Coordinates of C-alpha atoms and ligand atoms in Angstrom, one line a residue:
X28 CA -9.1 23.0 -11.1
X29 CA -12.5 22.7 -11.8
X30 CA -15.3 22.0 -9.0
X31 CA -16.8 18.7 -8.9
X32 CA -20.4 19.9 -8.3
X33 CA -20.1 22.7 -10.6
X34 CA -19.0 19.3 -13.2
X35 CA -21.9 17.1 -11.8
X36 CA -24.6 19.7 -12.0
X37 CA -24.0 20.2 -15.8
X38 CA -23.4 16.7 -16.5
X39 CA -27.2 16.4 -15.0
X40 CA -28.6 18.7 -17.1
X41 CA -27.3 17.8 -20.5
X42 CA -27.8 14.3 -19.1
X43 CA -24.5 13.2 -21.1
X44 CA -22.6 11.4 -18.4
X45 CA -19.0 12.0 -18.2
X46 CA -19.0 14.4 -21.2
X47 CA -16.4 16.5 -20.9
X48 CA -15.6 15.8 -16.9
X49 CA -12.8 13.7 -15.5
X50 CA -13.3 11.5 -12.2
X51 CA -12.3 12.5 -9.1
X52 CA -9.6 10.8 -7.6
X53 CA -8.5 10.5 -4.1
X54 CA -5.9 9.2 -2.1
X55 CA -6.6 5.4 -1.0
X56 CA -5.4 3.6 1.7
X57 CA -3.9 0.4 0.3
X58 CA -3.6 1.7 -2.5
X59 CA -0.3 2.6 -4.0
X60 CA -1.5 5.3 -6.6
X61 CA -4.6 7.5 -6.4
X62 CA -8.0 5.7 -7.0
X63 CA -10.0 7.2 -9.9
X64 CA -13.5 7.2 -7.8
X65 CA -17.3 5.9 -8.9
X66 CA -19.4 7.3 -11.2
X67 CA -21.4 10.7 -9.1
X68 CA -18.0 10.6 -6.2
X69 CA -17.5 14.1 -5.3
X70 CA -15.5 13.8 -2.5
X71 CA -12.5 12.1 -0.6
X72 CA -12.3 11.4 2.8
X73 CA -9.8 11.3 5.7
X74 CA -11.0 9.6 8.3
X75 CA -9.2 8.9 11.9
X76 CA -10.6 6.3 14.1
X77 CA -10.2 6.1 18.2
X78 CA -6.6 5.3 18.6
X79 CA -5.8 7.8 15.8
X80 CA -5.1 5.8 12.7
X81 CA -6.3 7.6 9.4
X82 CA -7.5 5.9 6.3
X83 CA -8.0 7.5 3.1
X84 CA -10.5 6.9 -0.1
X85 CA -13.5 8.2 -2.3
X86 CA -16.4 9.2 -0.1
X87 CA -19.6 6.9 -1.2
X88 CA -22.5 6.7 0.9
X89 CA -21.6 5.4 4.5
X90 CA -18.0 6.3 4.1
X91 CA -18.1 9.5 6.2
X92 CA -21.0 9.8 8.8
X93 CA -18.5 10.2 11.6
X94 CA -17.0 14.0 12.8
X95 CA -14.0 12.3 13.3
X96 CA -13.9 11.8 9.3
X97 CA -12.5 15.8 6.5
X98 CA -13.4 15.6 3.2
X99 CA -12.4 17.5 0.3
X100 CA -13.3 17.7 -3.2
X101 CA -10.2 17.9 -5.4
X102 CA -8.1 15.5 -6.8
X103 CA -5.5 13.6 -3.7
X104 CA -6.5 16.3 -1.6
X105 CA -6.8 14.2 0.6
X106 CA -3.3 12.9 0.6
X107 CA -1.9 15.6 2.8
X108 CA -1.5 15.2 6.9
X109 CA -4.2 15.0 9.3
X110 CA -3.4 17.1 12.3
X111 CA -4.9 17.7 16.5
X112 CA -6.4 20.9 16.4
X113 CA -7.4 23.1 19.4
X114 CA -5.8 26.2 20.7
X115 CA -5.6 28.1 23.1
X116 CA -8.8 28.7 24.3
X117 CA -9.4 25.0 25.0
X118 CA -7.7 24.3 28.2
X119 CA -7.8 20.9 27.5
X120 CA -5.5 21.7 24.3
X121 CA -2.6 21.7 26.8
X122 CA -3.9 19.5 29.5
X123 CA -4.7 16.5 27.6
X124 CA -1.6 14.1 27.3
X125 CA -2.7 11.3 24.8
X126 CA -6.9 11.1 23.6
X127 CA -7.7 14.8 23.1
X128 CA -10.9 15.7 22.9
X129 CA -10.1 18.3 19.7
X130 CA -11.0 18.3 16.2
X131 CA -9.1 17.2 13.8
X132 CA -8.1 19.1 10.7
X133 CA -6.6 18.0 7.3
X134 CA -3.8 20.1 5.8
X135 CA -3.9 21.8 2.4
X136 CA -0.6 21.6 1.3
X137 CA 1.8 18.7 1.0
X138 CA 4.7 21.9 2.5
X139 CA 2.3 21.7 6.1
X140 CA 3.2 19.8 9.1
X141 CA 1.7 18.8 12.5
X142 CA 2.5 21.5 14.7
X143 CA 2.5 22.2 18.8
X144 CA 3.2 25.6 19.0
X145 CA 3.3 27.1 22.3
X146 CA 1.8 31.1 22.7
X147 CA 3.3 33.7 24.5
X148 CA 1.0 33.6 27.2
X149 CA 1.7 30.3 27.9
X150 CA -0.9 28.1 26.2
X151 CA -1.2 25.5 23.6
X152 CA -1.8 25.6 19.9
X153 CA -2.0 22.5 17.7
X154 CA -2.8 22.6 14.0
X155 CA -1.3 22.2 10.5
X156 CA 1.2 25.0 9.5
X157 CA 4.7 25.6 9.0
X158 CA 7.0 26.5 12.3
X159 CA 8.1 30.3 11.4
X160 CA 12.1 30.1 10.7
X161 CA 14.1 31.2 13.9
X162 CA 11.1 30.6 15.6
X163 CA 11.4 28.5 19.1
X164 CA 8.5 26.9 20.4
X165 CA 7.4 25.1 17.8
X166 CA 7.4 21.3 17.4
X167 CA 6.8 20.5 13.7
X168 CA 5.9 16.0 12.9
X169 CA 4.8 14.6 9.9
X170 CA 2.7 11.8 10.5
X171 CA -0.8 11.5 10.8
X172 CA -1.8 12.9 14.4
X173 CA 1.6 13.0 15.5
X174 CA 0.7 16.6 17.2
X175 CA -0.1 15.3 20.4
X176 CA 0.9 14.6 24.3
X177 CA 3.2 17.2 26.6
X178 CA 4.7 20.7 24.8
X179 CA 6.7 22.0 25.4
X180 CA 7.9 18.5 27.4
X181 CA 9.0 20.1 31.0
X182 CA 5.5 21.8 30.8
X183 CA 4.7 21.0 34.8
X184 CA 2.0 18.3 35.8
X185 CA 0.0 18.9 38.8
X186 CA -2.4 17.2 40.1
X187 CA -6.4 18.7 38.8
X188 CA -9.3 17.8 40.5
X189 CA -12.1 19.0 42.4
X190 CA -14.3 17.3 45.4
X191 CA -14.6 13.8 45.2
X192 CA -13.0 13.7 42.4
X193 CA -10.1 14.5 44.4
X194 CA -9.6 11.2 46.7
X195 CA -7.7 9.1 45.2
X196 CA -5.3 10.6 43.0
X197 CA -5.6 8.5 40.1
X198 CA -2.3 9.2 37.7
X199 CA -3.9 8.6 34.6
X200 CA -6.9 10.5 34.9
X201 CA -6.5 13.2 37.5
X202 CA -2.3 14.2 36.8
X203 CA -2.2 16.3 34.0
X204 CA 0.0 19.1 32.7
X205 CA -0.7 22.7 33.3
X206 CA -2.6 24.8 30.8
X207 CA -1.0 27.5 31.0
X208 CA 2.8 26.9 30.6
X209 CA 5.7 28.6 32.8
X210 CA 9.2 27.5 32.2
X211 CA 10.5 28.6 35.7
X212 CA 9.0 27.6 39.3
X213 CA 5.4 26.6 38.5
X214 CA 3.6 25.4 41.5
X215 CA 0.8 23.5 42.4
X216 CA -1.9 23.9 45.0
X217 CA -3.9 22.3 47.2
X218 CA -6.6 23.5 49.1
X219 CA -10.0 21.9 50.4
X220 CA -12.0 22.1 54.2
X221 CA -12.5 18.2 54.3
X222 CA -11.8 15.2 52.6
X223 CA -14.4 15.0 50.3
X224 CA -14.0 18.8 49.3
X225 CA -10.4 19.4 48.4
X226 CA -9.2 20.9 45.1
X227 CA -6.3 21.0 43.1
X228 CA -4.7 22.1 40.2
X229 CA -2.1 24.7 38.9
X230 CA -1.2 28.3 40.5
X231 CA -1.7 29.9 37.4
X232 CA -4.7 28.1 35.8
X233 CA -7.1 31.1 35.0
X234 CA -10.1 28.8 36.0
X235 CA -13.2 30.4 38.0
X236 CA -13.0 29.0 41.3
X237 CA -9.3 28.7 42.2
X238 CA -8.8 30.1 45.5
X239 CA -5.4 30.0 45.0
X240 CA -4.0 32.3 41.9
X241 CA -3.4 35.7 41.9
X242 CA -1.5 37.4 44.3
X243 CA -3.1 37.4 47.3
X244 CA -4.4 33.3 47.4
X245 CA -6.4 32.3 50.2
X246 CA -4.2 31.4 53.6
X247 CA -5.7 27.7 52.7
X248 CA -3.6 27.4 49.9
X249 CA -0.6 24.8 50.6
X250 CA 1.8 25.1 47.1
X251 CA 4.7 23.1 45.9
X252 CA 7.2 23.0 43.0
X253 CA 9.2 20.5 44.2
X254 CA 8.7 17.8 41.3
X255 CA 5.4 16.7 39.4
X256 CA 2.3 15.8 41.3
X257 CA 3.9 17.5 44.2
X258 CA 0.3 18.6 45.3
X259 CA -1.2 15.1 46.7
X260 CA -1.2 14.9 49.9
X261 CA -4.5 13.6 51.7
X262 CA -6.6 16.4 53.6
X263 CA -5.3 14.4 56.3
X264 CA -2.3 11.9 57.1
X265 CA -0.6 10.7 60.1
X266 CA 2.8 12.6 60.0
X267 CA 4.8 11.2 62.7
X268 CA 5.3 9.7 66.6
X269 CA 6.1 11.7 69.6
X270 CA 7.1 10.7 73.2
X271 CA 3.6 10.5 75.2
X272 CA 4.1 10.7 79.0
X273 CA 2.7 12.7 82.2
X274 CA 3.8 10.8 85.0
X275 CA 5.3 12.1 87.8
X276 CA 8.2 10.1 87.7
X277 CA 10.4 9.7 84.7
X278 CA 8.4 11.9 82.0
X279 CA 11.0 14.6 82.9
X280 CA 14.2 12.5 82.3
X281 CA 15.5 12.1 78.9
X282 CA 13.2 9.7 76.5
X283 CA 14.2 7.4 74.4
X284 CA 12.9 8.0 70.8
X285 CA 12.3 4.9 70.0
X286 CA 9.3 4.6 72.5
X287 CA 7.8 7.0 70.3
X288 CA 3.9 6.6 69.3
X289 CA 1.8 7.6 66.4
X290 CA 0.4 11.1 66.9
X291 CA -3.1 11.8 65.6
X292 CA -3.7 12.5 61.8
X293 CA -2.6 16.2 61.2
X294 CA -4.2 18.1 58.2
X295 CA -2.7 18.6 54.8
X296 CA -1.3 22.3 55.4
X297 CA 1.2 20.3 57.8
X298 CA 4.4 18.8 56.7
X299 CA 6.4 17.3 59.3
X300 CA 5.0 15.9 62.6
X301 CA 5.4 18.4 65.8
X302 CA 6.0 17.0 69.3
X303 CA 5.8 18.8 72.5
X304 CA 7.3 18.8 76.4
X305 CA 5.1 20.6 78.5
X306 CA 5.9 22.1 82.6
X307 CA 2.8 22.5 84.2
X308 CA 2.4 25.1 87.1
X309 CA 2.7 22.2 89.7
X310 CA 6.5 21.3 88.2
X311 CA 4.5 18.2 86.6
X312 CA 6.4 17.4 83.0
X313 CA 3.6 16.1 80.1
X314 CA 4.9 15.1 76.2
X315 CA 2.8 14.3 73.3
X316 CA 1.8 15.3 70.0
X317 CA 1.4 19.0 69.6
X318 CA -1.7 18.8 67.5
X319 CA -3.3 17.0 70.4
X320 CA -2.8 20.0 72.8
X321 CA -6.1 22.2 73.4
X322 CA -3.9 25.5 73.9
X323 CA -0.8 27.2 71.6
X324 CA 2.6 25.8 73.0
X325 CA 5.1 28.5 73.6
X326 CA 6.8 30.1 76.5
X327 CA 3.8 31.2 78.1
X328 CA 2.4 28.2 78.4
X329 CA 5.7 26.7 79.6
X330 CA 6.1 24.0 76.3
X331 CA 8.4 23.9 73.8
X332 CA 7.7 22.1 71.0
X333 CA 10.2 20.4 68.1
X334 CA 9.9 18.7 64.3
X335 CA 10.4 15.4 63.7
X336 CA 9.3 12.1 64.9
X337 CA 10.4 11.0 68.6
X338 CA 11.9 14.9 68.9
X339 CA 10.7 15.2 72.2
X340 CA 13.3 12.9 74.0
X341 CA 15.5 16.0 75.9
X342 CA 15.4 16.5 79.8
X343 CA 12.6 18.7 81.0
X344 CA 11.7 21.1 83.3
X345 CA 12.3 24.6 84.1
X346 CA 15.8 26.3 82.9
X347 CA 17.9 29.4 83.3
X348 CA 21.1 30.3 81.7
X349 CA 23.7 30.0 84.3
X350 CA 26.8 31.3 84.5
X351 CA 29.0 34.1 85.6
X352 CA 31.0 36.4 83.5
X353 CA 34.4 36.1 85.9
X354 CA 34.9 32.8 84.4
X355 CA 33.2 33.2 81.5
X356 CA 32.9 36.3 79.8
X357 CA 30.3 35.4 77.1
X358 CA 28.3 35.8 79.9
X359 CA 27.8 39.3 80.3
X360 CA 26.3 39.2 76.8
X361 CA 24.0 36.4 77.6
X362 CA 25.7 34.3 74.8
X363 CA 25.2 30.9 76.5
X364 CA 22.1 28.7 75.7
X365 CA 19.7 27.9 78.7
X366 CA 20.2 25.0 81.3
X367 CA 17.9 23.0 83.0
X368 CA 17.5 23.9 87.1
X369 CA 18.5 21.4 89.4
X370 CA 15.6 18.7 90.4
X371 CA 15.6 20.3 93.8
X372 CA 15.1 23.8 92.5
X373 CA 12.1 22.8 90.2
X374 CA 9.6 23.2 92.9
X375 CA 9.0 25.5 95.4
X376 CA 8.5 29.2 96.8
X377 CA 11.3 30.3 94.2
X378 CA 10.8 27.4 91.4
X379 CA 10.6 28.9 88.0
X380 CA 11.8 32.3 88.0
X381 CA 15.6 33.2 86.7
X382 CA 17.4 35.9 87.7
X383 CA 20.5 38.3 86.2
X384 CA 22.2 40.6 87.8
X385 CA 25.7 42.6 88.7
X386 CA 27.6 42.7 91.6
X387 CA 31.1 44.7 91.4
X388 CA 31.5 44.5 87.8
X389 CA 30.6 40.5 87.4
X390 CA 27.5 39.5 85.6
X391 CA 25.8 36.2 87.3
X392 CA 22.8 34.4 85.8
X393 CA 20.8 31.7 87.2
X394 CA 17.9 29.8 88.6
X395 CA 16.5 32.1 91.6
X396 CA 15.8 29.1 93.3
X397 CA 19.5 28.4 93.9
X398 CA 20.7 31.7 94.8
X399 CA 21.6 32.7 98.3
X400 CA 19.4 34.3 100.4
X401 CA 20.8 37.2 100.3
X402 CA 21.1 37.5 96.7
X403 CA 17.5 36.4 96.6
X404 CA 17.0 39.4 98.5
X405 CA 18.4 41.8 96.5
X406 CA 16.5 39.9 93.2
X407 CA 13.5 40.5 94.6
X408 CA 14.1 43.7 95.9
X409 CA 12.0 47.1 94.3
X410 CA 14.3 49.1 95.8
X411 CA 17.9 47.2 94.3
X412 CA 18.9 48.3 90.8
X413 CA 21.7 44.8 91.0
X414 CA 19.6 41.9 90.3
X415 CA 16.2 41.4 88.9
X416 CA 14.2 38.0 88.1
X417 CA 12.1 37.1 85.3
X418 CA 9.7 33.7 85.2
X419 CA 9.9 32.3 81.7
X420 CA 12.2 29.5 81.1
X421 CA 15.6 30.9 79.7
X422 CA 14.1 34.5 80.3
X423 CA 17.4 36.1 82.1
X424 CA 19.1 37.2 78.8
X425 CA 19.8 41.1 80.2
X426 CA 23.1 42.2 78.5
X427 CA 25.8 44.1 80.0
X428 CA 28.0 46.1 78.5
X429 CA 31.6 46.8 79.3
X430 CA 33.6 44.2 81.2
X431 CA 34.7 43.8 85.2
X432 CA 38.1 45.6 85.8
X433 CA 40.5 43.1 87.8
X434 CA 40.5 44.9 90.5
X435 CA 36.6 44.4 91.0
X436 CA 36.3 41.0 90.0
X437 CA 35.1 38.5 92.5
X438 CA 34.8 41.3 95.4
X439 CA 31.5 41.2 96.7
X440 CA 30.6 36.9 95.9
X441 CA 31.9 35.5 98.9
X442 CA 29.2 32.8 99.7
X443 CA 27.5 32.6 96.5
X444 CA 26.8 28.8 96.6
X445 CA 25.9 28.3 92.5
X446 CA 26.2 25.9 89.9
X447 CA 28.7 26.9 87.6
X448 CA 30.6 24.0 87.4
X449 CA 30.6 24.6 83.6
X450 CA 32.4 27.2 83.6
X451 CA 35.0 26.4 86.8
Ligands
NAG3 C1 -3.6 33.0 24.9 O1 -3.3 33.3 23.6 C2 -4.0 32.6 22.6 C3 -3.4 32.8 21.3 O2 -3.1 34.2 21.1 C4 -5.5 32.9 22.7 O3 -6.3 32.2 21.8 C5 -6.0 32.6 24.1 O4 -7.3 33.0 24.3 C6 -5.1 33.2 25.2 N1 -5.5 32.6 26.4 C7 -5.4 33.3 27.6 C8 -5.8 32.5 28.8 O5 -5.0 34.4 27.7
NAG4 C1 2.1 9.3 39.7 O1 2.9 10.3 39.2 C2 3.9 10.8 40.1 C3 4.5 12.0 39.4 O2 5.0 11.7 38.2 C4 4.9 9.7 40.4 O3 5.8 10.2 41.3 C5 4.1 8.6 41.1 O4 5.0 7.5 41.3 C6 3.0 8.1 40.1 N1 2.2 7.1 40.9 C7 1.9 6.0 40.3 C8 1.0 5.0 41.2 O5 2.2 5.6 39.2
NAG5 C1 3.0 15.6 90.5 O1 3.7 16.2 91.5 C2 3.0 17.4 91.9 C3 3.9 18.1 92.9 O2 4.4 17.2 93.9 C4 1.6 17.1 92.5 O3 1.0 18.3 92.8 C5 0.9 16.5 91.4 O4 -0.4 16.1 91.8 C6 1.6 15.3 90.8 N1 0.9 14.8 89.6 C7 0.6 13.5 89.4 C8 -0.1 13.2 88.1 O5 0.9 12.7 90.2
NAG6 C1 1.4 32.0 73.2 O1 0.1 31.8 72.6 C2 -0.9 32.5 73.1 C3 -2.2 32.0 72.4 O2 -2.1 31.9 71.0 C4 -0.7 34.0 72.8 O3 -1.8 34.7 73.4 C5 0.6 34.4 73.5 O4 0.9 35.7 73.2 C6 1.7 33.5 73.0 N1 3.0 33.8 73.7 C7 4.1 34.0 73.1 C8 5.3 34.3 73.9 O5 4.2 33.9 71.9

């Protein structure tokens, strides 16, 4: 077909209107057949407006200021589709659900579609085309701007923001889906060193500036797959109670977890609330919140701590295993879990210390403090390979191998007072 200019100029110079040139005609909207456009009209126009809408007709003077509005100068060229178009060098191509800030681009051929096609390294491309046969990963439409919101539509959403920005986790403007797609196990990070300074986004967004792709991410990095928006918790939220006691009296009886209170806000790299029950070197028993302690809580520090609001509720004090093997045999292997010492034994010159040892062939475990005193003796003793003691709650876990011959067991443990009730 001939051009329109290439028509226009001559009719100028052999200033013969019309001679020998047709109109152009265009593609109008409310019109039900193409309009033959004005005398000098040299092209039509497609032209979308905010929410996306196109209309159609012969370009005249103010018809087409906007960059929102394609023209083209042949006759109904502009009937075909108007189409999203970004790729994937536009992150927001992908991340974008609804508005996208792309350019838009009018089809050439009435055989092209929208398309969302996704690339093999995992980003977005929207356009006019044709999907490939046998192809997957291509969504074809065929309506004006159809080519937009979620593609593929399990792409993952995480939460993306930066600083302030970051506070309140507004869905519709801070929730969007991952640029870079992965169809297994994508996560989303969080990572920030106050409330006013966190960050978030996708593992695998190529951005400058996330800490937190790549193999080795910084420590900081807290990441989650676990559903959408999966990354949003606060820099820092009150996870849970614990039991909060120190007095003398009843802090080392059992607690009742109701009486829980409301520990102190923990920070976002923390999940679950952690309680703690404490022995001091006097014998004195302390709970609280772990997160309120000034040193670590483990067995050198005496305190044991647990998960879970109200978790610190069990008996306190200092404990042994206790048993002996001639009634129980697990014992020689230390298979039985650690027991509490009685009240009486938790203070004192021997408070605090366990002891294992083998007398004739039976294996006895316990709290020193209720040994006899001769077996005391022989604990304590440099110079006796029987028994030895150890002073960290549920620290007498020697094994023994082979077991007592009948003949041998029981000789020798005449007047071992013990609690091994248990096992009686
Ligand atoms: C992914 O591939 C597309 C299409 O081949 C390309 O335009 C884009 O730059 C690539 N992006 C990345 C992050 O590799
Ligand atoms: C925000 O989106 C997440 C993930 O889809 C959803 O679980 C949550 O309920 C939404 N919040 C609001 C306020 O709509
Ligand atoms: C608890 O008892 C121990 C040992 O009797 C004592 O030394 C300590 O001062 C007491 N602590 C409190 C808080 O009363
Ligand atoms: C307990 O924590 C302290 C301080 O972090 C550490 O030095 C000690 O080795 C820890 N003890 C055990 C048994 O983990």
């Amino acid at each position: 077909m001939r051009s329109r200019r290439v028509c226009l100029l001559i009719a100028t110079f052999i200033a013969i209107g019309q001679f020998g040139c047709q109109a152009l005609s265009c593609t109008t909207t409310g019109s039900a057949t193409p309009t033959i456009c004005g005398e000098g009209v040299t092209e039509c126009f497609a032209k979308s407006d905010a929410s996306g809408t196109v209309t159609r007709g012969c370009v005249t003077d103010a018809t087409c200021p906007s960059a929102n509005c394609l023209t083209c100068s042949t006759d109904n060229c502009n009937a075909y589709l108007v189409c999203k178009q970004c790729d994937g060098t536009q992150p927001q191509c992908a991340t974008s659900q609804t508005a996208m800030v792309t350019s838009l681009q009018l089809c050439s051929t009435s055989a092209q579609q929208c398309l969302n096609q996704l690339a093999d390294n995992g980003t977005l491309t929207r356009g006019c085309g044709e999907c490939a046969a046998g192809v997957g990963n291509c969504s074809p439409c065929n309506t004006d701007n159809c080519n937009v919101g979620i593609y593929p539509a399990d792409r993952r959403l995480c939460y993306q923001c930066d600083g302030a920005n970051c506070q309140t986790l507004d869905n519709a403007t801070v929730l969007m889906p991952c640029g870079i797609y992965q169809a297994e196990a994508q996560k989303c990070y969080m990572i920030g060193s106050s409330a006013t300074a966190m960050q978030r986004g996708c593992q695998n967004d190529a951005a400058a500036g996330n800490k937190c792709a790549g193999a080795t991410p910084d420590a900081s990095c807290v990441f989650c797959d676990t559903e959408n928006g999966c990354n949003n918790r606060p820099y820092e939220s009150v996870l849970g109670s614990c039991i909060k006691c120190s007095d003398n009296s009843t802090c080392a009886d059992s607690q009742a977890a109701d009486k829980a209170v409301a520990c102190p806000a923990s920070v976002y790299t923390e999940t679950e609330v952690s309680c703690y029950t404490k022995t001091g070197d006097d014998g004195t028993v302390s709970r609280g919140c772990t997160n309120e302690l000034t040193e670590a809580c483990n067995t050198t520090t005496n305190c044991e701590s647990c998960s879970g609001t109200g978790c610190n509720i069990q008996a306190a004090g200092f404990g042994c295993l206790i048993c002996r093997s001639d009634n129980y045999a697990p014992c020689r292997s230390a298979e039985v879990g650690v027991e509490l010492c009685p009240v009486a034994s938790q203070t004192g010159e021997d408070a605090k210390k366990c002891f294992n040892g083998e007398w004739n062939g039976v294996v006895v475990r316990g709290c020193l403090a209720d040994a006899t005193p001769l077996m005391k003796f022989q604990c304590t003793s440099a110079d006796d390979s029987r028994c030895e003691t150890c002073n960290i709650k549920g620290c007498n876990i020697k094994t023994y191998n082979g077991a007592a011959t009948l003949q041998h067991m029981g000789l020798g443990l005449f007047g071992l007072i013990f609690v091994v009730s248990k096992y009686l």
